[in-house]
Short mmCIF file of C-alpha atoms in Angstrom, two decimals:
data_model
loop_
_atom_site.label_atom_id
_atom_site.label_comp_id
_atom_site.label_asym_id
_atom_site.label_seq_id
_atom_site.Cartn_x
_atom_site.Cartn_y
_atom_site.Cartn_z
CA MET R 29 23.87 -136.42 52.19
CA THR R 30 21.06 -134.15 51.18
CA ARG R 31 19.39 -135.45 48.13
CA TYR R 32 17.72 -132.60 45.78
CA GLY R 33 14.48 -133.21 43.89
CA TYR R 34 12.15 -131.52 41.35
CA PHE R 35 8.36 -130.63 42.38
CA LEU R 36 5.87 -131.29 39.76
CA ALA R 37 3.00 -128.91 40.25
CA SER R 38 -0.20 -130.65 39.10
CA GLU R 39 -2.12 -127.59 39.58
CA GLU R 40 -0.17 -125.49 37.08
CA PHE R 41 1.02 -127.93 34.38
CA SER R 42 -0.55 -130.62 32.08
CA PRO R 43 0.30 -134.20 31.94
CA ALA R 44 2.52 -133.71 28.87
CA ASP R 45 4.26 -130.95 30.44
CA MET R 46 5.12 -132.66 33.59
CA LEU R 47 6.21 -135.71 31.89
CA GLU R 48 8.87 -133.67 30.02
CA GLN R 49 9.62 -131.81 33.19
CA ALA R 50 10.62 -135.38 34.79
CA ARG R 51 12.70 -136.23 31.86
CA ALA R 52 14.58 -132.82 32.27
CA ALA R 53 14.98 -133.39 35.85
CA GLU R 54 16.69 -136.44 35.55
CA GLN R 55 18.94 -135.13 32.81
CA ALA R 56 19.84 -131.89 35.01
CA GLY R 57 20.88 -134.34 37.65
CA PHE R 58 18.26 -134.10 40.35
CA ASP R 59 17.76 -137.20 42.53
CA CYS R 60 13.93 -137.43 42.92
CA LEU R 61 10.58 -136.32 42.02
CA ALA R 62 7.62 -135.05 44.00
CA ILE R 63 4.17 -134.45 42.62
CA SER R 64 1.22 -132.87 44.30
CA ASP R 65 -2.06 -134.42 44.41
CA HIS R 66 -5.14 -132.23 43.65
CA PHE R 67 -8.56 -132.39 42.35
CA HIS R 68 -8.74 -128.60 41.85
CA PRO R 69 -6.01 -126.24 41.25
CA TRP R 70 -5.65 -123.44 43.77
CA THR R 71 -6.91 -120.86 41.29
CA GLY R 72 -8.10 -120.67 37.83
CA GLU R 73 -4.99 -119.15 36.51
CA GLN R 74 -3.09 -122.25 37.43
CA GLY R 75 -5.45 -124.18 35.25
CA ASN R 76 -4.87 -127.92 35.79
CA SER R 77 -5.61 -130.84 38.03
CA PRO R 78 -4.50 -134.24 36.48
CA PHE R 79 -5.28 -137.48 38.23
CA VAL R 80 -1.99 -138.19 40.39
CA TRP R 81 -2.18 -141.93 40.20
CA THR R 82 -2.52 -141.84 36.38
CA MET R 83 0.53 -139.52 36.42
CA ILE R 84 2.65 -141.78 38.52
CA GLY R 85 2.26 -144.85 36.17
CA ALA R 86 3.43 -142.39 33.29
CA LEU R 87 6.23 -141.16 35.25
CA ALA R 88 7.44 -144.68 35.77
CA GLN R 89 7.59 -145.02 32.04
CA VAL R 90 9.85 -141.80 31.41
CA THR R 91 12.12 -141.67 34.36
CA SER R 92 14.06 -143.95 36.72
CA LEU R 93 13.85 -141.43 39.55
CA PRO R 94 11.91 -142.24 43.02
CA VAL R 95 8.48 -140.49 42.98
CA THR R 96 6.63 -139.13 46.33
CA THR R 97 3.22 -137.71 46.52
CA PHE R 98 3.23 -134.11 48.19
CA VAL R 99 0.85 -134.92 49.56
CA THR R 100 -2.16 -137.11 49.29
CA CYS R 101 -5.17 -136.63 51.65
CA PRO R 102 -6.33 -140.45 52.02
CA THR R 103 -9.29 -139.64 54.13
CA VAL R 104 -12.42 -138.22 52.29
CA ARG R 105 -11.98 -138.03 48.58
CA MET R 106 -10.96 -141.70 48.37
CA HIS R 107 -11.34 -144.48 50.96
CA PRO R 108 -8.12 -145.35 52.51
CA ALA R 109 -8.65 -148.91 51.09
CA LEU R 110 -8.54 -147.45 47.48
CA ASN R 111 -5.62 -145.32 48.41
CA ALA R 112 -3.75 -148.60 49.66
CA GLN R 113 -4.49 -150.20 46.28
CA ALA R 114 -3.23 -147.12 44.33
CA ALA R 115 0.04 -146.97 46.36
CA ALA R 116 0.64 -150.75 46.17
CA THR R 117 0.38 -150.64 42.35
CA ALA R 118 2.39 -147.59 42.23
CA GLY R 119 5.11 -149.23 44.29
CA VAL R 120 5.05 -152.12 41.92
CA ILE R 121 5.02 -150.01 38.57
CA THR R 122 8.02 -147.71 39.86
CA ASP R 123 9.70 -150.99 41.03
CA ASN R 124 9.93 -149.87 44.82
CA ARG R 125 10.58 -146.14 43.83
CA PHE R 126 7.46 -144.82 45.17
CA ARG R 127 6.85 -142.97 48.52
CA PHE R 128 3.38 -142.43 49.86
CA GLY R 129 3.21 -138.86 51.12
CA VAL R 130 -0.09 -138.08 53.17
CA GLY R 131 -1.71 -135.29 55.06
CA SER R 132 -4.91 -134.07 56.55
CA GLY R 133 -5.80 -132.33 53.39
CA GLU R 134 -7.70 -129.15 52.14
CA ALA R 135 -11.53 -128.49 51.64
CA LEU R 136 -10.52 -127.30 48.24
CA ASN R 137 -10.08 -130.94 47.15
CA GLU R 138 -12.03 -132.97 49.65
CA HIS R 139 -15.31 -131.30 49.79
CA ILE R 140 -16.29 -132.35 46.41
CA LEU R 141 -18.59 -135.29 47.37
CA GLY R 142 -20.55 -133.30 49.60
CA ASP R 143 -18.94 -134.79 52.84
CA VAL R 144 -18.48 -132.42 55.96
CA TRP R 145 -14.97 -130.82 56.20
CA PRO R 146 -14.04 -131.40 59.77
CA ALA R 147 -12.20 -129.61 62.38
CA VAL R 148 -8.41 -130.19 62.36
CA ASP R 149 -8.17 -132.64 65.37
CA VAL R 150 -10.82 -134.76 63.48
CA ARG R 151 -8.98 -134.67 60.40
CA LEU R 152 -5.83 -135.88 62.23
CA GLU R 153 -7.63 -138.59 63.94
CA MET R 154 -8.93 -139.42 60.49
CA LEU R 155 -5.51 -139.61 59.06
CA GLU R 156 -4.14 -141.71 61.56
CA GLU R 157 -6.86 -144.42 61.23
CA ALA R 158 -6.17 -144.24 57.56
CA VAL R 159 -2.75 -144.79 57.54
CA HIS R 160 -3.43 -147.80 59.85
CA VAL R 161 -5.74 -149.16 57.29
CA ILE R 162 -3.36 -148.48 54.31
CA ARG R 163 -0.46 -150.28 56.36
CA ASP R 164 -2.52 -153.38 56.99
CA LEU R 165 -3.61 -153.83 53.55
CA LEU R 166 0.00 -153.07 52.06
CA THR R 167 0.85 -156.38 53.70
CA GLY R 168 -1.14 -158.21 51.20
CA GLU R 169 -3.11 -159.98 53.92
CA GLN R 170 -6.87 -160.08 54.17
CA VAL R 171 -8.18 -157.04 56.22
CA THR R 172 -11.37 -156.43 58.13
CA HIS R 173 -11.34 -153.05 60.04
CA ARG R 174 -14.34 -151.55 61.81
CA GLY R 175 -13.08 -148.22 63.18
CA ARG R 176 -14.46 -144.57 64.06
CA HIS R 177 -14.18 -143.41 60.71
CA TYR R 178 -13.84 -146.30 58.33
CA THR R 179 -14.94 -149.78 57.63
CA VAL R 180 -13.11 -152.45 55.62
CA GLU R 181 -14.45 -155.92 55.08
CA ASN R 182 -12.51 -158.98 53.86
CA ALA R 183 -10.22 -157.02 51.78
CA ARG R 184 -6.92 -158.06 50.30
CA LEU R 185 -4.58 -156.46 47.78
CA TYR R 186 -3.16 -159.06 45.37
CA THR R 187 -0.96 -156.74 43.62
CA THR R 188 1.63 -155.74 46.32
CA PRO R 189 5.28 -154.41 45.90
CA SER R 190 8.18 -156.54 47.11
CA GLU R 191 9.24 -153.86 49.76
CA PRO R 192 6.90 -151.71 51.80
CA VAL R 193 5.70 -148.47 50.37
CA PRO R 194 7.06 -145.74 52.89
CA ILE R 195 4.53 -143.44 54.28
CA TYR R 196 5.54 -140.04 54.87
CA VAL R 197 3.32 -137.83 56.96
CA SER R 198 2.85 -134.11 56.25
CA GLY R 199 2.48 -131.61 58.99
CA PHE R 200 2.71 -127.65 59.35
CA GLY R 201 2.09 -127.52 63.03
CA PRO R 202 3.06 -129.09 66.30
CA LYS R 203 0.00 -131.66 66.28
CA ALA R 204 0.63 -132.76 62.81
CA ALA R 205 4.51 -133.10 63.39
CA ALA R 206 3.99 -135.25 66.61
CA LEU R 207 1.58 -137.39 64.50
CA ALA R 208 4.22 -137.84 61.86
CA GLY R 209 6.68 -138.59 64.49
CA ARG R 210 4.38 -141.27 65.87
CA ILE R 211 3.07 -143.11 62.75
CA GLY R 212 5.01 -141.91 59.69
CA ASP R 213 7.95 -143.53 58.04
CA GLY R 214 9.24 -139.81 57.44
CA PHE R 215 7.98 -136.24 57.71
CA VAL R 216 6.90 -133.82 54.96
CA THR R 217 6.78 -130.00 55.76
CA MET R 218 7.32 -126.91 53.56
CA THR R 219 9.21 -124.56 55.55
CA PRO R 220 12.88 -124.90 56.98
CA ASP R 221 11.51 -124.90 60.60
CA GLU R 222 14.03 -126.45 62.95
CA GLU R 223 11.63 -126.52 65.88
CA LEU R 224 8.99 -128.42 63.87
CA ILE R 225 11.51 -130.98 62.81
CA SER R 226 12.59 -131.29 66.35
CA GLN R 227 9.06 -131.88 67.50
CA PHE R 228 8.70 -134.55 64.79
CA ARG R 229 12.10 -136.31 66.05
CA SER R 230 11.21 -136.17 69.74
CA ALA R 231 7.57 -137.62 69.01
CA GLY R 232 9.28 -140.86 67.62
CA GLY R 233 10.61 -139.63 64.23
CA GLY R 234 14.02 -140.20 65.39
CA GLN R 235 16.43 -140.16 62.24
CA LYS R 236 13.52 -140.85 59.93
CA PRO R 237 13.71 -138.62 56.75
CA VAL R 238 12.47 -135.27 56.46
CA LEU R 239 11.33 -133.84 53.06
CA GLY R 240 10.32 -130.47 52.05
CA GLY R 241 10.93 -127.94 49.47
CA LEU R 242 10.24 -124.48 47.74
CA LYS R 243 9.00 -122.86 44.40
CA VAL R 244 11.11 -120.47 42.73
CA CYS R 245 10.85 -118.69 39.50
CA TRP R 246 14.00 -118.48 37.32
CA GLY R 247 14.31 -116.05 34.62
CA THR R 248 16.67 -113.36 33.40
CA ASP R 249 14.23 -110.59 34.05
CA ARG R 250 13.57 -110.76 37.81
CA ALA R 251 10.71 -108.09 37.76
CA GLN R 252 8.96 -110.23 35.17
CA ALA R 253 9.54 -113.32 37.49
CA VAL R 254 7.94 -111.62 40.46
CA LYS R 255 4.92 -110.81 38.34
CA THR R 256 4.66 -114.64 36.98
CA VAL R 257 4.81 -115.58 40.84
CA HIS R 258 2.15 -113.29 41.68
CA ARG R 259 -0.03 -114.44 38.94
CA LYS R 260 0.32 -118.22 39.37
CA TRP R 261 0.87 -118.84 43.08
CA PRO R 262 -0.24 -115.88 45.22
CA THR R 263 -1.91 -118.55 47.41
CA GLN R 264 1.28 -119.41 49.05
CA PHE R 265 1.05 -116.37 51.10
CA LEU R 266 -2.37 -116.62 52.52
CA PRO R 267 -2.32 -116.72 56.41
CA GLY R 268 -3.48 -119.10 59.04
CA GLU R 269 -5.88 -121.87 58.10
CA LEU R 270 -7.20 -120.37 54.60
CA GLY R 271 -5.61 -122.88 52.81
CA GLN R 272 -7.17 -125.62 54.40
CA VAL R 273 -10.83 -124.36 54.82
CA LEU R 274 -11.57 -122.26 51.57
CA PRO R 275 -13.53 -124.67 49.37
CA ASP R 276 -13.41 -123.44 45.96
CA PRO R 277 -10.76 -121.84 43.71
CA ALA R 278 -12.90 -118.59 43.40
CA HIS R 279 -12.41 -118.26 47.18
CA PHE R 280 -8.52 -118.57 46.84
CA GLU R 281 -8.63 -115.96 43.93
CA GLN R 282 -10.55 -113.57 46.06
CA ALA R 283 -8.39 -114.01 49.07
CA SER R 284 -5.46 -113.49 46.93
CA THR R 285 -6.09 -109.99 46.07
CA LEU R 286 -4.51 -109.27 49.41
CA VAL R 287 -1.13 -110.44 48.28
CA THR R 288 1.08 -107.73 46.60
CA GLU R 289 3.96 -108.19 44.42
CA GLU R 290 6.12 -106.64 46.99
CA THR R 291 5.23 -109.68 49.05
CA VAL R 292 6.17 -112.05 46.59
CA ALA R 293 9.49 -110.13 45.92
CA ASP R 294 10.32 -110.55 49.56
CA GLN R 295 9.49 -114.14 49.91
CA VAL R 296 10.24 -116.07 46.59
CA VAL R 297 13.55 -116.44 44.96
CA CYS R 298 13.01 -114.82 41.65
CA GLY R 299 15.50 -114.20 38.80
CA ASP R 300 19.05 -115.70 37.77
CA ASP R 301 21.38 -115.17 40.78
CA ALA R 302 22.69 -118.70 41.37
CA ASP R 303 24.01 -118.04 44.95
CA GLU R 304 20.48 -116.61 45.80
CA HIS R 305 18.94 -119.91 44.48
CA ALA R 306 21.55 -122.08 46.21
CA SER R 307 21.17 -120.20 49.72
CA ALA R 308 17.56 -120.61 49.72
CA VAL R 309 17.70 -124.35 49.13
CA SER R 310 20.60 -124.67 51.61
CA ALA R 311 18.46 -123.20 54.20
CA TYR R 312 16.47 -126.72 54.16
CA THR R 313 19.79 -128.75 54.51
CA GLU R 314 20.81 -126.53 57.45
CA ALA R 315 17.43 -127.00 59.17
CA GLY R 316 17.96 -130.85 58.93
CA PHE R 317 16.00 -131.84 55.74
CA ASP R 318 17.06 -135.03 53.98
CA GLU R 319 15.50 -134.23 50.68
CA VAL R 320 14.67 -130.83 49.37
CA TYR R 321 12.58 -130.33 46.22
CA VAL R 322 12.43 -127.33 44.10
CA GLY R 323 9.70 -126.31 41.70
CA GLN R 324 9.87 -123.77 38.95
CA ILE R 325 7.05 -121.57 38.60
CA GLY R 326 5.95 -120.53 34.93
CA PRO R 327 6.96 -121.52 31.62
CA GLU R 328 10.81 -120.99 31.70
CA GLN R 329 11.29 -124.71 32.29
CA GLN R 330 14.03 -125.26 29.83
CA GLY R 331 15.92 -122.39 31.13
CA PHE R 332 15.52 -123.49 34.85
CA PHE R 333 16.78 -126.89 34.13
CA ALA R 334 19.91 -125.70 32.37
CA PHE R 335 20.58 -123.08 35.06
CA TYR R 336 20.17 -125.77 38.00
CA ARG R 337 22.26 -128.24 36.11
CA ALA R 338 25.12 -125.77 35.49
CA GLU R 339 25.04 -123.35 38.30
CA VAL R 340 23.01 -124.41 41.36
CA LEU R 341 23.12 -127.98 41.79
CA PRO R 342 27.13 -128.17 41.60
CA ARG R 343 26.88 -125.33 44.43
CA LEU R 344 24.71 -127.44 46.59
CA ARG R 345 26.91 -130.48 45.91
CA GLY R 346 30.17 -128.49 46.72
CA ALA R 347 31.41 -129.45 43.21
#
């Protein structure tokens, strides 16, 4: 049975906002939470970027829902050994309700220490090695590793959860989907693409869980909701690899001038039509997703949660 989660957008909301959203999500009947891991927002208009590991600790104190990073790049900004320690502590503090979503990342967040931003094939190679290091350290055994990209010497995690932290690998193309199938405990992708899921499953993913989701903008004035999305999240509609290679929020702001309100209106669920919201979420279930996360864009959070509790979640669950 599909589980329905709420997506916490750390680019758009403050820590206090996200803690309140997490409480509201649980009260509204959502099953789980996902949270983005960014150093920068996509644009200055979004205006936030709290440290995800601090947020996970805080979330563990205000909700009993499982939490997944959507997603962490464990290759450049933080060494895999430090990511392993963070994931282990998150597993402990959430009482085994943390799932570690990882991906090959974006220059926006990973270039900040002055490291070279590699080509995609190298990024995927780094991700595979990083996941290997993280898994080894999560056992609690002493680890020494000398690989192509990373060195670990005599490292051991003394605080580890009683159950292994699942590592879900993100991908938006066939190479990443195949990598996720080979090394992941699950797959994270953001479009209801049945072919991509098939590539994951045939590459070794089998019946492992597939997670993804969408952003919506609930509001009683659809035109205003469209404007809100256009102002806050035009970056969703940038083509090709721009999202992975542009290094600065200012560059995303420049590129986003190409995105029109008409594009937003055509591609994002805006307004208060419950059937439209339910249909958009159901597209993920029909494509084979096990967990679907919905994020509300803009300030109308209270109305969104009331709407989903009363109108959308019952439709999705056949109540």
